[in-house]
Amino acid sequence: MTAAPVRRPRRHDPGRRDRLVATTVEVIAQAGVVGATHRAIARAADVPLGSLTYHFASLDELHTAAFTRHVDDVAPRFDERMATAPDGAAALEVLVGHLTDDLLASHRDFVLAVELYAAAARRPALRAVTQDWMLRSRRSLERHFDPVTAREIDAMVEGLTLHSALSTDPMTPAQIRAAFSRFAR
Amino acid sequence: MTAAPVRRPRRHDPGRRDRLVATTVEVIAQAGVVGATHRAIARAADVPLGSLTYHFASLDELHTAAFTRHVDDVAPRFDERMATAPDGAAALEVLVGHLTDDLLASHRDFVLAVELYAAAARRPALRAVTQDWMLRSRRSLERHFDPVTAREIDAMVEGLTLHSALSTDPMTPAQIRAAFSRFAR
DNA sequence: GACTCATGCGGACGAGCGTACACATCATGT
DNA sequence: ACATGATGTGTACGCTCGTCCGCATGAGTC
């Protein structure tokens, strides 16, 4: 009797490519771009190593696809929240919620943003992804504010996000609200 | 006649440790933390590979020393500039100059900042370095503004830096000046 | 001048990496 | 039923990496 070789059953898996991109986003969030190796991603997605080079020509391409996906996931949600605010004052209040509830709750999104910025500083493809994200945020804010103000608010959101995520002494919701109230008409 | 082995002359080099830290800062600025390997740093500093492990127990320790040095280099300069401003209005104008002249000119400092943030999200030692930097910036701003406003300005500087460095469409000095004027009393 | 030890040097080791590729499998069109 | 090509799998290659370590050197001390 020959021992049956331990063999993972072959799997027909349409949409694996998409699933790999989604998994890569999570691996980057957990281990950074530096930790998002072919092998780490393959392990996380439970696929063989060779599957990655089949679906993506290079690791860079996979990273880029992951960041692009993340932006395409986050930007529309932000836009939707901006769209539901009836006026500028409500929009500012949405921003307060965005910074207190969402971002503080998910270290994940902060890591993804900052990993993208660092990678974008060195890789033109990712710089384009970042610029797209910034532009979409500004467009969402322009639902309620003029372009110049929208840009200032966008910068403020970025800065407060950083402070909230890395500070020992996070700002209170009241302080954040006060900061945004500078932009009220 | 035996060929003389090509041998770099041994060098007595006091302060090599400091020089290695300084070199590491530059390598990180050029190639990111990911590119700041023992070998890359040794090459840049023109020292043999073994010298790095002699002076630093691990690569992490060297990276941390590099970021610490960078903060100790940048923070006092910012504080000095704030100290020379006679009043709040002048301080805001210093910030405009800081964002238009200094940061746009040196991609270097932007890369170092964003690399630090990304690394800090994962490594407690670097998080402490980042928090120290943030605190010192706020203290500098408190020379002219109350603590709450100082914090808001600090966040705005951070956000505008990001936008200036990564945007296709950088803000004009006039726009930056207008943004900071929201904090004038 | 002899001793000592901090410092400097170069090579080596094992691990993990990106990528390539030969082969297995199966959905699909005929 | 068969052919075909897209998809899935396992393994191997060459490379770079962090770290280690034996040895060389020479400044400082007596």
XYZ file of N, CA, C and O (backbone and C1' of nucleotides) in Angstrom, chain D residues 2-27:
182
model
P -11.847 9.722 -28.057
O -11.108 11.048 -28.515
C -11.439 11.630 -29.764
C -11.170 13.112 -29.722
C -9.825 13.519 -29.119
O -8.998 13.961 -30.185
C -11.586 15.012 -28.511
P -7.468 14.247 -29.953
O -7.505 15.832 -30.061
C -8.243 16.424 -31.120
C -8.229 17.928 -30.957
C -6.871 18.503 -30.566
O -6.681 19.712 -31.309
C -8.478 19.032 -28.890
P -5.298 20.491 -31.206
O -5.673 21.652 -30.197
C -6.859 22.428 -30.439
C -6.970 23.467 -29.337
C -5.630 23.971 -28.812
O -5.719 25.365 -28.617
C -6.921 23.209 -27.015
P -4.514 26.319 -28.940
O -4.799 27.467 -27.877
C -6.145 27.852 -27.621
C -6.358 28.020 -26.135
C -5.209 28.747 -25.418
O -5.804 29.625 -24.479
C -5.648 26.745 -24.332
P -5.039 30.960 -24.119
O -5.739 31.354 -22.751
C -7.142 31.242 -22.659
C -7.513 30.654 -21.304
C -6.864 31.363 -20.113
O -7.857 31.540 -19.125
C -6.409 29.054 -20.007
P -7.573 32.486 -17.840
O -7.211 31.430 -16.700
C -8.185 30.475 -16.339
C -7.550 29.401 -15.498
C -6.831 29.892 -14.241
O -7.521 29.365 -13.134
C -5.624 28.179 -15.341
P -7.048 29.691 -11.648
O -6.141 28.420 -11.289
C -6.763 27.156 -11.081
C -5.707 26.142 -10.715
C -4.864 26.498 -9.481
O -4.861 25.381 -8.607
C -3.455 25.919 -11.281
P -4.163 25.447 -7.196
O -2.750 24.782 -7.509
C -2.719 23.435 -7.953
C -1.290 22.987 -8.093
C -0.389 23.279 -6.885
O 0.000 22.032 -6.357
C 0.707 23.778 -8.940
P 0.564 21.917 -4.872
O 2.115 21.722 -5.181
C 2.493 20.589 -5.934
C 3.918 20.750 -6.397
C 4.911 21.045 -5.273
O 5.872 19.998 -5.308
C 5.207 22.566 -7.108
P 7.080 19.947 -4.269
O 8.260 20.579 -5.152
C 8.402 20.132 -6.485
C 9.496 20.916 -7.172
C 10.708 21.217 -6.275
O 11.864 20.966 -7.050
C 9.927 23.204 -7.250
P 13.258 20.652 -6.292
O 14.272 21.417 -7.232
C 13.906 21.634 -8.597
C 14.494 22.950 -9.051
C 15.784 23.331 -8.323
O 16.725 23.776 -9.276
C 14.245 25.117 -8.204
P 18.259 23.838 -8.965
O 18.664 25.247 -9.557
C 18.039 25.720 -10.754
C 18.176 27.220 -10.804
C 19.478 27.720 -10.194
O 20.119 28.588 -11.103
C 17.623 28.857 -9.236
P 21.704 28.793 -11.029
O 21.794 30.349 -10.721
C 20.917 31.256 -11.372
C 20.735 32.481 -10.506
C 22.021 32.969 -9.819
O 22.100 34.364 -10.032
C 20.335 32.716 -8.212
P 23.427 35.172 -9.645
O 22.876 36.193 -8.563
C 21.617 36.836 -8.783
C 21.052 37.292 -7.465
C 22.065 37.948 -6.533
O 21.863 39.366 -6.581
C 20.541 36.499 -5.365
P 22.867 40.352 -5.866
O 22.131 40.669 -4.492
C 20.762 41.030 -4.510
C 20.247 41.040 -3.089
C 21.185 41.759 -2.105
O 20.433 42.735 -1.404
C 20.598 39.593 -1.297
P 21.047 43.739 -0.359
O 20.655 43.036 1.016
C 19.276 42.854 1.292
C 19.091 41.892 2.446
C 19.958 42.192 3.660
O 19.309 43.154 4.467
C 19.847 39.828 3.198
P 20.095 43.888 5.629
O 20.085 42.823 6.832
C 18.862 42.392 7.379
C 19.114 41.416 8.511
C 19.956 41.968 9.662
O 19.442 41.459 10.892
C 21.100 40.147 8.638
P 20.082 41.982 12.278
O 21.210 40.878 12.523
C 20.823 39.512 12.474
C 22.046 38.610 12.523
C 23.065 38.964 13.613
O 23.071 37.898 14.552
C 24.121 38.402 11.549
P 23.946 37.964 15.888
O 25.209 37.058 15.489
C 24.974 35.854 14.782
C 26.300 35.245 14.353
C 27.417 35.363 15.394
O 27.969 34.067 15.570
C 28.161 36.144 13.274
P 28.834 33.751 16.901
O 30.308 33.655 16.308
C 30.511 33.029 15.041
C 31.940 33.271 14.577
C 32.916 33.558 15.719
O 34.147 32.945 15.410
C 32.987 35.310 14.180
P 34.985 32.185 16.589
O 36.407 32.048 15.895
C 36.502 31.520 14.567
C 37.569 32.284 13.800
C 38.865 32.504 14.581
O 39.961 32.258 13.716
C 37.988 34.592 13.860
P 41.463 32.143 14.299
O 42.089 33.499 13.776
C 41.964 33.819 12.387
C 42.208 35.290 12.185
C 43.487 35.827 12.837
O 44.324 36.316 11.803
C 41.647 37.298 13.150
P 45.729 36.988 12.156
O 45.408 38.525 11.920
C 44.944 38.949 10.648
C 44.934 40.464 10.601
C 46.233 41.115 11.029
O 46.452 42.233 10.163
C 44.478 41.827 12.464
P 47.836 43.008 10.241
O 47.448 44.272 11.131
C 46.369 45.089 10.699
C 46.052 46.079 11.803
C 47.279 46.817 12.345
O 47.099 48.185 12.046
C 45.801 46.141 14.075
P 48.366 49.170 11.914
O 48.136 50.080 13.207
C 46.862 50.635 13.439
C 46.702 50.966 14.907
C 47.932 51.642 15.542
O 47.468 52.594 16.465
C 47.353 49.789 16.784
P 47.908 54.125 16.269
O 47.077 54.825 17.447
C 45.681 54.564 17.520
C 45.207 54.567 18.965
C 45.904 55.576 19.880
O 44.923 56.064 20.801
C 46.304 53.374 20.684
